[in-house]
Amino acid sequence: MGRQVVFSGLQPTGNIHIGNYLGALRNWVRLQDEYDTIYCVVDLHALTQPQDPVVFERERLEAAKVLIAAGVNPERSLLYYQSKVPQHTELAWILGTLTQMGNLNRMTQFKEKSGQGSANLGLYSYPVLMAADILIHHAHKVPVGEDQTQHLELSRDLAERFNRRYGEEFPVPEGIIPEVGARIMSLQDPAAKMSKSAENLGSRVLLLDDPDTIRKRILRAVTDSGTGITYDWEAKPGITNLVEIFSLFTDTPIGEVVNEHSEKQYGEFKLLVAEAVIDGLAPIRRAHAALEDEEVKRIMQKGALDARSSAEGFQVGVREKVGLGG
Ligand code: AMP
Ligand code: TRP
């Protein structure tokens, strides 16, 4: 038996923040020890929002570079751009024929984004392409943040539906969603998740932010009234979010963090959090500065070749089952 396969994807637009890192990316890196890991910069998904082509191309390269700097090792993981492997979209079409519109109408991400007035067919079928991303590689495990659970559920349904209709083909994929860190909240509004697209730059810390910026963002984070460092999402979401960030960056269990710092003033604790984030991100900034664009481009080209050949290996079986083999 070979190792199980892990697959995950990240959209290349906007800057990667510590929510992406703590919820997903950090686990991507760790899983390289135990699994065959496949990571994808999902550029076609990003096209569901309007993009300036020149900026988009640059952001796509930048996303790949940040992934590598954060520890995705191209010698251990398959890393590539989704658009370079057309088997993804081919499988998405086939899976689309198994998808009920009712399933897609229920997707909260679609409801949110289409409510902002930018609904298009790509946005609607976004979760089907995501299912294809996962299933094309016969992945078993999918490390993601909490906001992807509904999409993941559809991927599982589609795997089962395909297997029932055409015969056993796909493993039914399971999420790897961390107990702590799956939903890092905005530093300016602890009721909203930290997001790449929020207008207020103060709401997030980016993976490549310099120490001064990080300090400023954390010290200005919205905290709750009262004093004392506690872990309580209901009563003190602002400080709880910082406790979680601190716990993850220092690899200290939440209980220990709270015990040790319960008496501290908010300002004092924020300084500690800022230093922990600065220290945690320093190696990523250093690795990023040392990486040449040309090297990243070579890595991504090689990744695309390998991913195409492995995806094609599986897709042959899918075509045969559906009656598109000959
Ligand atoms: P995206 O930027 O939407 O491509 O997300 C990349 C990964 O980061 C996905 O696995 C998301 O679930 C995860 N993610 C995004 N925002 C957060 C957040 N605020 N907290 C934890 N994980 C997140
Ligand atoms: N929808 C995911 C996000 O916004 C990105 C994504 C696309 C993905 N395809 C995937 C994640 C496959 C995991 C597996 O974060």
Coordinates of C-alpha atoms and ligand atoms in Angstrom, one line a residue:
M1 CA 0.0 0.0 0.0
G2 CA 1.3 3.4 -0.9
R3 CA 0.8 6.4 1.2
Q4 CA -2.6 8.2 1.3
V5 CA -3.0 11.2 -0.9
V6 CA -3.5 14.7 0.5
F7 CA -4.8 17.5 -1.8
S8 CA -5.5 21.2 -1.2
G9 CA -5.8 24.4 -3.1
L10 CA -5.4 28.1 -2.5
Q11 CA -6.7 31.0 -4.5
P12 CA -3.9 33.2 -5.8
T13 CA -5.5 36.6 -5.4
G14 CA -5.0 39.0 -2.6
N15 CA -2.3 38.5 -0.1
I16 CA -1.9 35.3 2.0
H17 CA -2.6 36.1 5.6
I18 CA -2.1 34.4 8.9
G19 CA -5.6 32.9 8.8
N20 CA -4.7 31.0 5.6
Y21 CA -1.5 30.0 7.3
L22 CA -2.8 28.8 10.6
G23 CA -6.0 27.3 9.2
A24 CA -4.5 25.5 6.2
L25 CA -1.0 26.1 4.9
R26 CA 0.9 25.2 8.1
N27 CA -0.9 21.8 8.0
W28 CA 0.0 21.4 4.3
V29 CA 3.6 21.7 5.2
R30 CA 3.4 19.2 8.1
L31 CA 1.5 16.7 6.2
Q32 CA 4.4 16.3 3.8
D33 CA 6.0 13.9 6.3
E34 CA 3.2 11.4 6.3
Y35 CA 1.3 11.7 3.0
D36 CA 1.8 12.0 -0.7
T37 CA 0.9 15.7 -0.9
I38 CA -0.5 17.6 -3.9
Y39 CA -1.0 21.4 -3.6
C40 CA -2.6 23.6 -6.2
V41 CA -2.8 27.3 -6.9
V42 CA -6.4 27.4 -8.0
D43 CA -6.2 30.2 -10.6
L44 CA -9.4 29.2 -12.4
H45 CA -11.3 29.5 -9.2
A46 CA -9.9 33.0 -8.7
L47 CA -11.3 34.0 -12.2
T48 CA -14.8 33.8 -10.7
Q49 CA -14.1 37.4 -9.5
P50 CA -13.1 40.1 -12.0
Q51 CA -9.2 40.2 -12.3
D52 CA -6.9 42.6 -14.1
P53 CA -4.8 40.2 -16.3
V54 CA -1.5 41.8 -15.6
V55 CA -2.0 42.0 -11.8
F56 CA -3.5 38.5 -11.8
E57 CA -0.5 36.9 -13.5
R58 CA 1.8 38.5 -11.0
E59 CA -0.3 37.5 -8.0
R60 CA -0.4 33.9 -9.2
L61 CA 3.4 33.7 -9.3
E62 CA 3.5 35.4 -5.9
A63 CA 1.1 32.9 -4.4
A64 CA 3.3 30.0 -5.6
K65 CA 6.4 31.8 -4.2
V66 CA 4.8 32.3 -0.8
L67 CA 3.7 28.6 -0.7
I68 CA 7.3 27.5 -1.3
A69 CA 8.6 30.1 1.2
A70 CA 6.2 28.8 3.8
G71 CA 7.5 25.3 3.5
V72 CA 5.8 23.5 0.6
N73 CA 8.7 21.6 -0.7
P74 CA 8.5 20.9 -4.4
E75 CA 10.8 17.9 -4.0
R76 CA 8.3 16.3 -1.7
S77 CA 5.0 17.8 -2.9
L78 CA 3.4 18.2 -6.3
L79 CA 2.8 21.9 -6.7
Y80 CA 1.2 23.4 -9.8
Y81 CA -1.3 25.9 -11.3
Q82 CA -4.8 24.4 -11.7
S83 CA -5.2 25.9 -15.2
K84 CA -2.3 24.0 -16.5
V85 CA -4.0 20.6 -15.9
P86 CA -7.1 20.5 -18.2
Q87 CA -8.2 17.2 -16.7
H88 CA -9.6 19.3 -13.8
T89 CA -12.1 21.1 -15.9
E90 CA -12.9 18.0 -17.9
L91 CA -13.8 16.1 -14.7
A92 CA -15.7 19.2 -13.4
W93 CA -18.0 18.9 -16.4
I94 CA -18.7 15.3 -15.8
L95 CA -19.3 15.9 -12.1
G96 CA -21.5 18.9 -13.0
T97 CA -23.9 16.5 -14.7
L98 CA -24.3 14.7 -11.4
T99 CA -24.9 17.9 -9.4
Q100 CA -28.4 19.1 -8.6
M101 CA -28.9 22.8 -8.8
G102 CA -30.5 22.6 -5.3
N103 CA -27.1 21.5 -4.0
L104 CA -25.4 24.6 -5.4
N105 CA -28.2 27.0 -4.4
R106 CA -27.6 26.1 -0.8
M107 CA -23.9 27.0 -0.9
T108 CA -23.3 29.9 1.6
Q109 CA -20.3 31.2 -0.2
F110 CA -22.3 31.5 -3.5
K111 CA -25.1 33.2 -1.6
E112 CA -22.7 35.7 0.0
K113 CA -20.8 36.5 -3.2
S114 CA -23.7 36.6 -5.5
G115 CA -25.5 38.9 -3.1
Q116 CA -22.7 41.4 -3.7
G117 CA -23.9 41.6 -7.3
S118 CA -21.2 39.5 -9.1
A119 CA -23.0 36.2 -9.8
N120 CA -21.7 34.3 -12.8
L121 CA -21.8 30.7 -13.9
G122 CA -18.3 30.1 -12.7
L123 CA -19.1 31.3 -9.2
Y124 CA -22.1 29.0 -9.2
S125 CA -20.2 25.9 -10.3
Y126 CA -17.2 26.8 -8.2
P127 CA -17.8 23.9 -5.7
V128 CA -18.0 21.4 -8.6
L129 CA -14.6 22.4 -9.9
M130 CA -13.3 22.1 -6.3
A131 CA -14.7 18.6 -6.1
A132 CA -12.9 17.8 -9.4
D133 CA -9.6 19.2 -8.0
I134 CA -9.8 16.7 -5.2
L135 CA -11.2 13.7 -7.0
I136 CA -8.9 13.9 -10.1
H137 CA -6.1 12.8 -7.9
H138 CA -8.1 10.3 -5.9
A139 CA -7.2 12.3 -2.8
H140 CA -8.1 10.9 0.6
K141 CA -7.6 13.9 2.8
V142 CA -8.1 17.6 2.3
P143 CA -6.6 20.1 4.8
V144 CA -8.7 23.3 4.8
G145 CA -10.1 25.9 7.1
E146 CA -13.6 25.7 8.5
D147 CA -15.1 27.9 5.7
Q148 CA -14.6 25.0 3.3
T149 CA -16.7 22.3 5.1
Q150 CA -19.8 22.8 3.0
H151 CA -17.8 22.6 -0.3
L152 CA -16.1 19.5 1.0
E153 CA -19.4 17.9 1.8
L154 CA -20.4 18.3 -1.9
S155 CA -17.1 16.7 -3.0
R156 CA -17.9 13.7 -0.8
D157 CA -21.4 13.5 -2.2
L158 CA -20.2 13.7 -5.8
A159 CA -17.6 11.0 -5.2
E160 CA -20.4 8.7 -3.8
R161 CA -22.8 9.6 -6.5
F162 CA -20.3 8.8 -9.2
N163 CA -19.3 5.6 -7.6
R164 CA -22.9 4.5 -7.3
R165 CA -23.8 5.3 -10.9
Y166 CA -20.7 4.2 -12.7
G167 CA -18.9 1.9 -10.4
E168 CA -16.2 2.3 -7.7
E169 CA -13.7 5.0 -8.8
F170 CA -13.1 7.7 -6.2
P171 CA -12.1 7.5 -2.5
V172 CA -14.6 9.6 -0.5
P173 CA -12.3 12.5 0.7
E174 CA -12.2 13.6 4.3
G175 CA -11.3 17.1 5.6
I176 CA -8.4 17.8 7.9
I177 CA -9.7 20.8 9.8
P178 CA -7.6 21.9 12.8
E179 CA -9.3 22.0 16.1
V180 CA -7.7 25.3 16.8
G181 CA -7.0 27.8 14.1
A182 CA -9.7 26.7 11.5
R183 CA -11.3 30.1 11.7
I184 CA -9.0 33.0 12.6
M185 CA -11.1 36.2 13.0
S186 CA -10.5 39.7 11.7
L187 CA -8.4 41.9 13.9
Q188 CA -10.9 44.7 13.5
D189 CA -14.1 42.7 13.8
P190 CA -13.9 39.5 15.7
A191 CA -17.4 38.5 14.5
A192 CA -16.0 38.2 10.9
K193 CA -13.4 35.8 9.7
M194 CA -10.0 37.2 8.6
S195 CA -10.3 37.5 4.9
K196 CA -8.1 38.4 1.9
S197 CA -10.8 40.8 0.5
A198 CA -11.8 42.9 3.5
E199 CA -11.1 46.5 2.8
N200 CA -9.6 47.4 6.1
L201 CA -5.9 46.4 5.9
G202 CA -5.8 46.5 9.7
S203 CA -8.0 43.4 9.8
R204 CA -5.2 41.0 8.9
V205 CA -1.5 40.3 9.2
L206 CA 0.0 39.1 5.9
L207 CA 2.7 36.4 5.8
L208 CA 5.2 38.8 4.4
D209 CA 4.4 41.8 6.6
D210 CA 7.5 43.5 8.2
P211 CA 7.9 43.4 12.0
D212 CA 6.7 47.0 12.4
T213 CA 3.5 46.4 10.5
I214 CA 2.8 43.3 12.4
R215 CA 3.3 45.1 15.7
K216 CA 1.0 47.9 14.6
R217 CA -1.8 45.6 13.4
I218 CA -1.7 43.4 16.6
L219 CA -1.5 46.3 19.0
R220 CA -4.5 48.0 17.3
A221 CA -6.6 44.8 17.2
V222 CA -10.0 45.3 18.6
T223 CA -10.4 43.8 22.0
D224 CA -13.3 43.5 24.4
S225 CA -14.2 45.6 27.4
G226 CA -13.0 44.4 30.7
T227 CA -9.6 43.0 31.6
G228 CA -7.9 39.6 31.9
I229 CA -6.8 37.1 29.3
T230 CA -9.4 34.4 28.8
Y231 CA -10.5 32.0 26.1
D232 CA -14.2 32.6 25.6
W233 CA -15.6 33.1 22.1
E234 CA -19.0 34.3 23.4
A235 CA -17.9 36.9 25.9
K236 CA -14.5 38.0 24.6
P237 CA -14.0 37.1 21.0
G238 CA -11.3 39.7 20.4
I239 CA -8.9 38.5 23.0
T240 CA -9.8 34.9 22.4
N241 CA -8.8 35.3 18.8
L242 CA -5.4 36.7 20.0
V243 CA -5.0 33.8 22.4
E244 CA -5.6 31.4 19.6
I245 CA -3.0 33.1 17.4
F246 CA -0.5 33.2 20.2
S247 CA -1.1 29.5 21.1
L248 CA -0.5 28.4 17.5
F249 CA 2.6 30.5 16.8
T250 CA 4.2 29.4 20.1
D251 CA 3.0 25.8 19.9
T252 CA 1.5 26.1 23.4
P253 CA -1.9 24.6 24.3
I254 CA -4.7 27.2 24.9
G255 CA -5.0 26.2 28.6
E256 CA -1.4 26.9 29.3
V257 CA -1.5 30.3 27.5
V258 CA -4.5 31.3 29.6
N259 CA -3.0 30.1 32.9
E260 CA 0.2 31.8 32.3
H261 CA -1.1 35.1 31.1
S262 CA -4.5 35.5 32.8
E263 CA -3.5 38.4 34.9
K264 CA -1.9 40.5 32.1
Q265 CA -3.3 43.7 30.7
Y266 CA -4.5 43.5 27.1
G267 CA -1.7 45.8 26.0
E268 CA 0.9 43.7 27.6
F269 CA -0.4 40.5 26.1
K270 CA -0.7 42.1 22.7
L271 CA 3.0 42.9 22.7
L272 CA 3.7 39.2 23.4
V273 CA 1.4 38.1 20.6
A274 CA 3.1 40.5 18.2
E275 CA 6.5 39.2 19.0
A276 CA 5.3 35.6 18.6
V277 CA 3.9 36.3 15.2
I278 CA 7.0 38.2 14.1
D279 CA 9.2 35.3 15.2
G280 CA 7.0 32.8 13.5
L281 CA 6.9 34.6 10.2
A282 CA 10.6 35.5 10.1
P283 CA 11.7 32.3 8.4
I284 CA 9.0 32.7 5.7
R285 CA 10.1 36.2 4.9
R286 CA 13.7 35.2 4.7
A287 CA 12.9 32.2 2.4
H288 CA 10.8 34.4 0.2
A289 CA 13.5 37.0 -0.2
A290 CA 16.0 34.3 -1.3
L291 CA 13.7 32.8 -3.9
E292 CA 14.1 34.0 -7.5
D293 CA 11.0 34.3 -9.8
E294 CA 12.7 32.3 -12.5
E295 CA 13.2 29.4 -10.1
V296 CA 9.5 29.5 -9.0
K297 CA 8.5 29.5 -12.7
R298 CA 10.6 26.4 -13.4
I299 CA 9.1 24.6 -10.4
M300 CA 5.6 25.4 -11.5
Q301 CA 6.3 24.2 -15.1
K302 CA 7.7 20.9 -13.8
G303 CA 4.8 20.6 -11.4
A304 CA 2.3 21.0 -14.3
L305 CA 3.9 18.3 -16.4
D306 CA 3.9 15.8 -13.5
A307 CA 0.4 16.7 -12.4
R308 CA -0.9 16.3 -16.0
S309 CA 0.5 12.9 -16.4
S310 CA -0.8 11.7 -13.0
A311 CA -4.2 13.2 -13.6
E312 CA -4.4 11.7 -17.0
G313 CA -3.6 8.3 -15.5
F314 CA -6.8 8.5 -13.4
Q315 CA -8.9 10.3 -16.0
V316 CA -8.6 7.4 -18.5
G317 CA -10.5 5.2 -16.0
V318 CA -13.2 7.9 -15.5
R319 CA -13.7 8.2 -19.2
E320 CA -14.1 4.5 -19.7
K321 CA -16.6 4.2 -16.9
V322 CA -18.7 7.0 -18.3
G323 CA -18.6 5.7 -21.9
L324 CA -16.2 8.2 -23.3
G325 CA -13.2 5.8 -23.4
G326 CA -12.9 4.7 -27.0
Ligands
AMP1 P1 -8.5 31.0 0.1 O1 -7.8 32.2 0.4 O2 -10.0 31.2 0.1 O3 -8.1 30.3 -1.1 O4 -8.2 30.0 1.3 C1 -7.1 29.2 1.4 C2 -7.2 28.3 2.7 O5 -7.2 29.1 3.9 C3 -8.5 27.5 2.8 O6 -8.3 26.2 3.2 C4 -9.4 28.3 3.7 O7 -10.3 27.5 4.4 C5 -8.3 28.8 4.7 N1 -8.7 30.1 5.3 C6 -9.1 31.2 4.8 N2 -9.4 32.2 5.7 C7 -9.2 31.6 6.9 C8 -9.3 32.1 8.2 N3 -9.7 33.3 8.5 N4 -9.0 31.2 9.2 C9 -8.6 29.9 9.0 N5 -8.5 29.4 7.7 C10 -8.8 30.2 6.7
TRP2 N1 -12.3 26.8 -2.4 C1 -11.0 26.8 -1.7 C2 -10.8 28.2 -0.9 O1 -11.4 29.2 -1.3 C3 -9.8 26.6 -2.6 C4 -9.9 25.3 -3.3 C5 -10.1 25.1 -4.6 C6 -9.6 24.1 -2.6 N2 -10.0 23.7 -4.8 C7 -9.7 23.1 -3.7 C8 -9.3 23.7 -1.4 C9 -9.6 21.7 -3.4 C10 -9.2 22.3 -1.1 C11 -9.3 21.4 -2.1 O2 -10.1 28.2 0.0

